[in-house]
Amino acid sequence: QVQLVESGGGLVQPGGSLRLSCAASGFAFSSYVMRWYRQAPGKERELVAAITRSIIYPRTDYTDSVKGRFTISRDNGKNTVYLQMDSLKPDDTAVYFCNAHSDLRGSDYWGQGTLVTVSS
């Protein structure tokens, strides 16, 4: 059974930090591109960050609004992907979703989401 379980969301003040985790099971984690998406109230879901499969030199990509503030990483030994979020802004408030994607396998898996609220 495929599972992606996010954790680490919560309420944080502007300028603060949070670290999201996504624990994966039931599929070949190391063979999948891992992504974080977010969806703010009344807005479409957007891709925030992605990390490739490579163990030695994984490539990362970020949407412009989070570059320099967010860092995506993965631990293939723990089947977990992380999103370190620093210098948080109110506009970062959203439900954050973990996604696993494989073009080779034609597979796309989603977690249930974790809420991040940035407010004073």
Tab-separated table of N, CA and C in Angstrom:
chain	number	residue	atom	x	y	z
A	1	GLN	N	0.841	-1.190	0.000
A	1	GLN	CA	0.000	0.000	0.000
A	1	GLN	C	0.880	1.245	0.000
A	2	VAL	N	0.673	2.108	-0.995
A	2	VAL	CA	1.464	3.332	-1.109
A	2	VAL	C	0.982	4.362	-0.084
A	3	GLN	N	1.947	4.941	0.632
A	3	GLN	CA	1.618	6.000	1.582
A	3	GLN	C	2.652	7.103	1.514
A	4	LEU	N	2.164	8.334	1.556
A	4	LEU	CA	3.001	9.518	1.744
A	4	LEU	C	2.381	10.283	2.901
A	5	VAL	N	3.142	10.436	3.975
A	5	VAL	CA	2.617	11.054	5.186
A	5	VAL	C	3.433	12.288	5.519
A	6	GLU	N	2.803	13.457	5.375
A	6	GLU	CA	3.471	14.713	5.694
A	6	GLU	C	3.340	15.038	7.169
A	7	SER	N	4.318	15.763	7.683
A	7	SER	CA	4.275	16.254	9.057
A	7	SER	C	5.122	17.511	9.152
A	8	GLY	N	4.965	18.231	10.272
A	8	GLY	CA	5.796	19.401	10.509
A	8	GLY	C	5.113	20.732	10.294
A	9	GLY	N	3.882	20.729	9.808
A	9	GLY	CA	3.176	21.983	9.619
A	9	GLY	C	2.746	22.587	10.950
A	10	GLY	N	2.257	23.830	10.877
A	10	GLY	CA	1.805	24.489	12.090
A	10	GLY	C	1.739	25.988	11.912
A	11	LEU	N	1.601	26.680	13.034
A	11	LEU	CA	1.534	28.138	13.043
A	11	LEU	C	2.903	28.713	13.378
A	12	VAL	N	3.351	29.668	12.582
A	12	VAL	CA	4.663	30.283	12.797
A	12	VAL	C	4.550	31.778	12.491
A	13	GLN	N	5.345	32.583	13.185
A	13	GLN	CA	5.341	34.020	12.947
A	13	GLN	C	6.133	34.362	11.688
A	14	PRO	N	5.806	35.475	11.054
A	14	PRO	CA	6.614	35.907	9.898
A	14	PRO	C	8.089	35.987	10.267
A	15	GLY	N	8.932	35.508	9.360
A	15	GLY	CA	10.369	35.446	9.611
A	15	GLY	C	10.831	34.162	10.256
A	16	GLY	N	9.898	33.348	10.678
A	16	GLY	CA	10.235	32.093	11.347
A	16	GLY	C	10.535	30.969	10.366
A	17	SER	N	10.769	29.788	10.935
A	17	SER	CA	11.146	28.615	10.139
A	17	SER	C	10.293	27.411	10.515
A	18	LEU	N	10.125	26.526	9.541
A	18	LEU	CA	9.505	25.226	9.757
A	18	LEU	C	10.208	24.213	8.873
A	19	ARG	N	10.192	22.977	9.299
A	19	ARG	CA	10.730	21.887	8.491
A	19	ARG	C	9.639	20.852	8.293
A	20	LEU	N	9.240	20.676	7.038
A	20	LEU	CA	8.256	19.660	6.704
A	20	LEU	C	8.959	18.354	6.364
A	21	SER	N	8.318	17.251	6.735
A	21	SER	CA	8.819	15.927	6.388
A	21	SER	C	7.720	15.159	5.667
A	22	CYS	N	8.141	14.263	4.782
A	22	CYS	CA	7.204	13.388	4.084
A	22	CYS	C	7.793	11.988	4.083
A	23	ALA	N	7.173	11.101	4.851
A	23	ALA	CA	7.631	9.726	4.954
A	23	ALA	C	6.886	8.867	3.943
A	24	ALA	N	7.652	8.153	3.116
A	24	ALA	CA	7.077	7.362	2.036
A	24	ALA	C	7.193	5.872	2.320
A	25	SER	N	6.220	5.115	1.823
A	25	SER	CA	6.273	3.667	1.942
A	25	SER	C	5.429	3.045	0.828
A	26	GLY	N	5.736	1.792	0.516
A	26	GLY	CA	4.927	1.049	-0.448
A	26	GLY	C	5.353	1.196	-1.908
A	27	PHE	N	6.455	1.893	-2.158
A	27	PHE	CA	6.955	2.022	-3.535
A	27	PHE	C	8.465	2.283	-3.477
A	28	ALA	N	9.108	2.224	-4.635
A	28	ALA	CA	10.566	2.367	-4.713
A	28	ALA	C	10.951	3.843	-4.631
A	29	PHE	N	11.004	4.366	-3.422
A	29	PHE	CA	11.204	5.790	-3.172
A	29	PHE	C	12.384	6.369	-3.942
A	30	SER	N	13.510	5.677	-3.919
A	30	SER	CA	14.729	6.219	-4.530
A	30	SER	C	14.617	6.372	-6.037
A	31	SER	N	13.610	5.753	-6.647
A	31	SER	CA	13.435	5.810	-8.096
A	31	SER	C	12.487	6.919	-8.541
A	32	TYR	N	12.001	7.687	-7.578
A	32	TYR	CA	10.988	8.699	-7.884
A	32	TYR	C	11.523	10.110	-7.695
A	33	VAL	N	11.096	11.001	-8.580
A	33	VAL	CA	11.265	12.427	-8.349
A	33	VAL	C	10.292	12.823	-7.236
A	34	MET	N	10.774	13.586	-6.280
A	34	MET	CA	9.935	14.019	-5.166
A	34	MET	C	9.696	15.517	-5.261
A	35	ARG	N	8.465	15.913	-5.005
A	35	ARG	CA	8.078	17.314	-5.136
A	35	ARG	C	7.232	17.757	-3.951
A	36	TRP	N	7.314	19.026	-3.648
A	36	TRP	CA	6.398	19.667	-2.706
A	36	TRP	C	5.538	20.662	-3.481
A	37	TYR	N	4.244	20.565	-3.276
A	37	TYR	CA	3.286	21.508	-3.821
A	37	TYR	C	2.621	22.232	-2.644
A	38	ARG	N	1.954	23.330	-2.957
A	38	ARG	CA	1.141	23.997	-1.938
A	38	ARG	C	-0.118	24.573	-2.586
A	39	GLN	N	-1.144	24.688	-1.755
A	39	GLN	CA	-2.395	25.270	-2.218
A	39	GLN	C	-2.922	26.221	-1.154
A	40	ALA	N	-2.965	27.493	-1.496
A	40	ALA	CA	-3.493	28.505	-0.599
A	40	ALA	C	-5.010	28.611	-0.801
A	41	PRO	N	-5.721	29.129	0.191
A	41	PRO	CA	-7.174	29.262	0.067
A	41	PRO	C	-7.573	30.060	-1.177
A	42	GLY	N	-8.444	29.487	-1.985
A	42	GLY	CA	-8.936	30.177	-3.165
A	42	GLY	C	-7.986	30.203	-4.343
A	43	LYS	N	-6.865	29.492	-4.226
A	43	LYS	CA	-5.869	29.489	-5.298
A	43	LYS	C	-5.623	28.073	-5.798
A	44	GLU	N	-5.013	27.988	-6.989
A	44	GLU	CA	-4.675	26.687	-7.548
A	44	GLU	C	-3.435	26.113	-6.863
A	45	ARG	N	-3.307	24.810	-6.934
A	45	ARG	CA	-2.128	24.157	-6.383
A	45	ARG	C	-0.920	24.533	-7.231
A	46	GLU	N	0.196	24.853	-6.573
A	46	GLU	CA	1.405	25.233	-7.298
A	46	GLU	C	2.587	24.394	-6.842
A	47	LEU	N	3.499	24.148	-7.780
A	47	LEU	CA	4.724	23.425	-7.477
A	47	LEU	C	5.688	24.357	-6.757
A	48	VAL	N	6.178	23.920	-5.612
A	48	VAL	CA	7.078	24.730	-4.796
A	48	VAL	C	8.528	24.319	-4.997
A	49	ALA	N	8.792	23.010	-4.930
A	49	ALA	CA	10.170	22.533	-5.011
A	49	ALA	C	10.177	21.091	-5.490
A	50	ALA	N	11.291	20.701	-6.134
A	50	ALA	CA	11.430	19.336	-6.633
A	50	ALA	C	12.870	18.891	-6.475
A	51	ILE	N	13.058	17.579	-6.325
A	51	ILE	CA	14.393	17.013	-6.221
A	51	ILE	C	14.430	15.728	-7.024
A	52	THR	N	15.496	15.550	-7.805
A	52	THR	CA	15.589	14.394	-8.689
A	52	THR	C	15.988	13.132	-7.916
A	53	ARG	N	16.095	12.015	-8.681
A	53	ARG	CA	16.335	10.723	-8.063
A	53	ARG	C	17.779	10.523	-7.631
A	54	SER	N	18.705	11.265	-8.229
A	54	SER	CA	20.121	10.990	-8.063
A	54	SER	C	20.520	10.937	-6.596
A	55	ILE	N	21.282	9.906	-6.242
A	55	ILE	CA	21.742	9.773	-4.858
A	55	ILE	C	22.922	10.698	-4.589
A	56	ILE	N	23.826	10.764	-5.558
A	56	ILE	CA	25.081	11.495	-5.342
A	56	ILE	C	24.909	12.986	-5.608
A	57	TYR	N	24.311	13.318	-6.752
A	57	TYR	CA	24.151	14.728	-7.119
A	57	TYR	C	22.706	15.027	-7.496
A	58	PRO	N	21.789	14.995	-6.527
A	58	PRO	CA	20.388	15.303	-6.864
A	58	PRO	C	20.246	16.762	-7.261
A	59	ARG	N	19.472	16.992	-8.310
A	59	ARG	CA	19.211	18.353	-8.750
A	59	ARG	C	17.939	18.853	-8.095
A	60	THR	N	17.978	20.118	-7.713
A	60	THR	CA	16.802	20.716	-7.080
A	60	THR	C	16.311	21.906	-7.896
A	61	ASP	N	15.018	22.132	-7.836
A	61	ASP	CA	14.403	23.272	-8.519
A	61	ASP	C	13.361	23.883	-7.597
A	62	TYR	N	13.202	25.213	-7.724
A	62	TYR	CA	12.275	25.937	-6.842
A	62	TYR	C	11.485	26.957	-7.648
A	63	THR	N	10.267	27.195	-7.196
A	63	THR	CA	9.532	28.311	-7.769
A	63	THR	C	10.195	29.614	-7.312
A	64	ASP	N	10.098	30.642	-8.129
A	64	ASP	CA	10.846	31.877	-7.871
A	64	ASP	C	10.548	32.470	-6.491
A	65	SER	N	9.319	32.373	-6.041
A	65	SER	CA	8.927	33.052	-4.803
A	65	SER	C	9.569	32.454	-3.549
A	66	VAL	N	10.159	31.250	-3.644
A	66	VAL	CA	10.765	30.628	-2.465
A	66	VAL	C	12.265	30.445	-2.602
A	67	LYS	N	12.831	30.799	-3.747
A	67	LYS	CA	14.278	30.638	-3.953
A	67	LYS	C	15.060	31.426	-2.907
A	68	GLY	N	16.049	30.761	-2.317
A	68	GLY	CA	16.861	31.399	-1.281
A	68	GLY	C	16.271	31.290	0.106
A	69	ARG	N	15.024	30.827	0.208
A	69	ARG	CA	14.373	30.693	1.517
A	69	ARG	C	14.031	29.244	1.850
A	70	PHE	N	13.681	28.443	0.852
A	70	PHE	CA	13.303	27.039	1.046
A	70	PHE	C	14.398	26.125	0.516
A	71	THR	N	14.553	24.969	1.151
A	71	THR	CA	15.511	23.963	0.720
A	71	THR	C	14.858	22.594	0.749
A	72	ILE	N	14.857	21.913	-0.383
A	72	ILE	CA	14.331	20.549	-0.449
A	72	ILE	C	15.498	19.573	-0.364
A	73	SER	N	15.306	18.467	0.329
A	73	SER	CA	16.335	17.441	0.430
A	73	SER	C	15.648	16.089	0.588
A	74	ARG	N	16.425	15.019	0.401
A	74	ARG	CA	15.860	13.681	0.540
A	74	ARG	C	16.869	12.767	1.203
A	75	ASP	N	16.349	11.784	1.925
A	75	ASP	CA	17.158	10.740	2.554
A	75	ASP	C	16.604	9.419	2.047
A	76	ASN	N	17.277	8.849	1.054
A	76	ASN	CA	16.762	7.613	0.456
A	76	ASN	C	16.831	6.441	1.427
A	77	GLY	N	17.717	6.512	2.400
A	77	GLY	CA	17.803	5.452	3.406
A	77	GLY	C	16.606	5.441	4.342
A	78	LYS	N	16.006	6.613	4.523
A	78	LYS	CA	14.840	6.743	5.397
A	78	LYS	C	13.541	6.907	4.612
A	79	ASN	N	13.628	6.867	3.275
A	79	ASN	CA	12.434	7.057	2.426
A	79	ASN	C	11.683	8.325	2.802
A	80	THR	N	12.428	9.397	2.970
A	80	THR	CA	11.827	10.643	3.446
A	80	THR	C	12.357	11.830	2.629
A	81	VAL	N	11.455	12.752	2.338
A	81	VAL	CA	11.830	14.009	1.701
A	81	VAL	C	11.475	15.137	2.658
A	82	TYR	N	12.297	16.184	2.648
A	82	TYR	CA	12.129	17.293	3.576
A	82	TYR	C	11.969	18.608	2.814
A	83	LEU	N	11.334	19.554	3.480
A	83	LEU	CA	11.301	20.915	2.971
A	83	LEU	C	11.609	21.848	4.137
A	84	GLN	N	12.810	22.408	4.137
A	84	GLN	CA	13.200	23.397	5.141
A	84	GLN	C	12.741	24.768	4.662
A	85	MET	N	11.921	25.409	5.465
A	85	MET	CA	11.352	26.701	5.086
A	85	MET	C	11.815	27.759	6.074
A	86	ASP	N	12.579	28.721	5.582
A	86	ASP	CA	13.102	29.813	6.403
A	86	ASP	C	12.531	31.150	5.925
A	87	SER	N	12.670	32.150	6.765
A	87	SER	CA	12.190	33.504	6.435
A	87	SER	C	10.758	33.465	5.904
A	88	LEU	N	9.918	32.768	6.613
A	88	LEU	CA	8.541	32.565	6.147
A	88	LEU	C	7.767	33.876	6.109
A	89	LYS	N	6.875	33.963	5.122
A	89	LYS	CA	6.048	35.140	4.914
A	89	LYS	C	4.569	34.737	4.990
A	90	PRO	N	3.693	35.685	5.262
A	90	PRO	CA	2.255	35.353	5.273
A	90	PRO	C	1.790	34.718	3.960
A	91	ASP	N	2.394	35.114	2.828
A	91	ASP	CA	2.012	34.538	1.536
A	91	ASP	C	2.378	33.060	1.408
A	92	ASP	N	3.186	32.548	2.330
A	92	ASP	CA	3.531	31.117	2.318
A	92	ASP	C	2.446	30.269	2.973
A	93	THR	N	1.444	30.903	3.544
A	93	THR	CA	0.350	30.170	4.179
A	93	THR	C	-0.385	29.326	3.153
A	94	ALA	N	-0.458	28.022	3.414
A	94	ALA	CA	-1.079	27.093	2.462
A	94	ALA	C	-1.069	25.694	3.069
A	95	VAL	N	-1.784	24.801	2.407
A	95	VAL	CA	-1.628	23.371	2.686
A	95	VAL	C	-0.509	22.867	1.764
A	96	TYR	N	0.468	22.220	2.358
A	96	TYR	CA	1.623	21.711	1.617
A	96	TYR	C	1.466	20.206	1.398
A	97	PHE	N	1.641	19.801	0.140
A	97	PHE	CA	1.464	18.406	-0.254
A	97	PHE	C	2.776	17.824	-0.768
A	98	CYS	N	3.005	16.596	-0.415
A	98	CYS	CA	4.139	15.829	-0.911
A	98	CYS	C	3.677	15.020	-2.120
A	99	ASN	N	4.545	14.945	-3.151
A	99	ASN	CA	4.219	14.214	-4.375
A	99	ASN	C	5.403	13.374	-4.819
A	100	ALA	N	5.115	12.150	-5.240
A	100	ALA	CA	6.135	11.262	-5.813
A	100	ALA	C	5.762	10.984	-7.252
A	101	HIS	N	6.714	11.171	-8.155
A	101	HIS	CA	6.419	11.067	-9.586
A	101	HIS	C	7.467	10.240	-10.306
A	102	SER	N	6.984	9.347	-11.206
A	102	SER	CA	7.883	8.568	-12.045
A	102	SER	C	7.317	8.499	-13.458
A	103	ASP	N	8.006	9.128	-14.416
A	103	ASP	CA	7.594	9.032	-15.823
A	103	ASP	C	7.757	7.601	-16.314
A	104	LEU	N	8.826	6.934	-15.880
A	104	LEU	CA	9.122	5.577	-16.327
A	104	LEU	C	8.001	4.612	-15.951
A	105	ARG	N	7.500	4.762	-14.741
A	105	ARG	CA	6.458	3.866	-14.243
A	105	ARG	C	5.045	4.408	-14.491
A	106	GLY	N	4.955	5.659	-14.934
A	106	GLY	CA	3.632	6.245	-15.114
A	106	GLY	C	2.881	6.376	-13.808
A	107	SER	N	3.627	6.665	-12.722
A	107	SER	CA	3.036	6.711	-11.385
A	107	SER	C	3.114	8.112	-10.797
A	108	ASP	N	2.091	8.448	-10.034
A	108	ASP	CA	1.999	9.753	-9.391
A	108	ASP	C	1.252	9.565	-8.080
A	109	TYR	N	1.943	9.786	-6.954
A	109	TYR	CA	1.340	9.589	-5.642
A	109	TYR	C	1.315	10.897	-4.860
A	110	TRP	N	0.283	11.043	-3.999
A	110	TRP	CA	0.108	12.264	-3.214
A	110	TRP	C	-0.109	11.943	-1.736
A	111	GLY	N	0.378	12.846	-0.899
A	111	GLY	CA	0.070	12.780	0.521
A	111	GLY	C	-1.210	13.545	0.804
A	112	GLN	N	-1.593	13.564	2.084
A	112	GLN	CA	-2.857	14.188	2.470
A	112	GLN	C	-2.715	15.674	2.749
A	113	GLY	N	-1.487	16.145	2.880
A	113	GLY	CA	-1.228	17.563	3.091
A	113	GLY	C	-1.034	17.929	4.550
A	114	THR	N	-0.272	18.993	4.768
A	114	THR	CA	-0.078	19.537	6.107
A	114	THR	C	-0.198	21.060	6.019
A	115	LEU	N	-0.912	21.642	6.972
A	115	LEU	CA	-1.217	23.073	6.928
A	115	LEU	C	-0.093	23.890	7.540
A	116	VAL	N	0.344	24.898	6.801
A	116	VAL	CA	1.317	25.873	7.291
A	116	VAL	C	0.636	27.238	7.332
A	117	THR	N	0.643	27.850	8.507
A	117	THR	CA	0.042	29.170	8.675
A	117	THR	C	1.105	30.134	9.178
A	118	VAL	N	1.333	31.199	8.416
A	118	VAL	CA	2.320	32.205	8.798
A	118	VAL	C	1.557	33.473	9.177
A	119	SER	N	1.580	33.780	10.463
A	119	SER	CA	0.791	34.902	10.956
A	119	SER	C	1.330	35.376	12.289
A	120	SER	N	1.205	36.682	12.532
A	120	SER	CA	1.603	37.230	13.820
A	120	SER	C	0.402	37.281	14.760
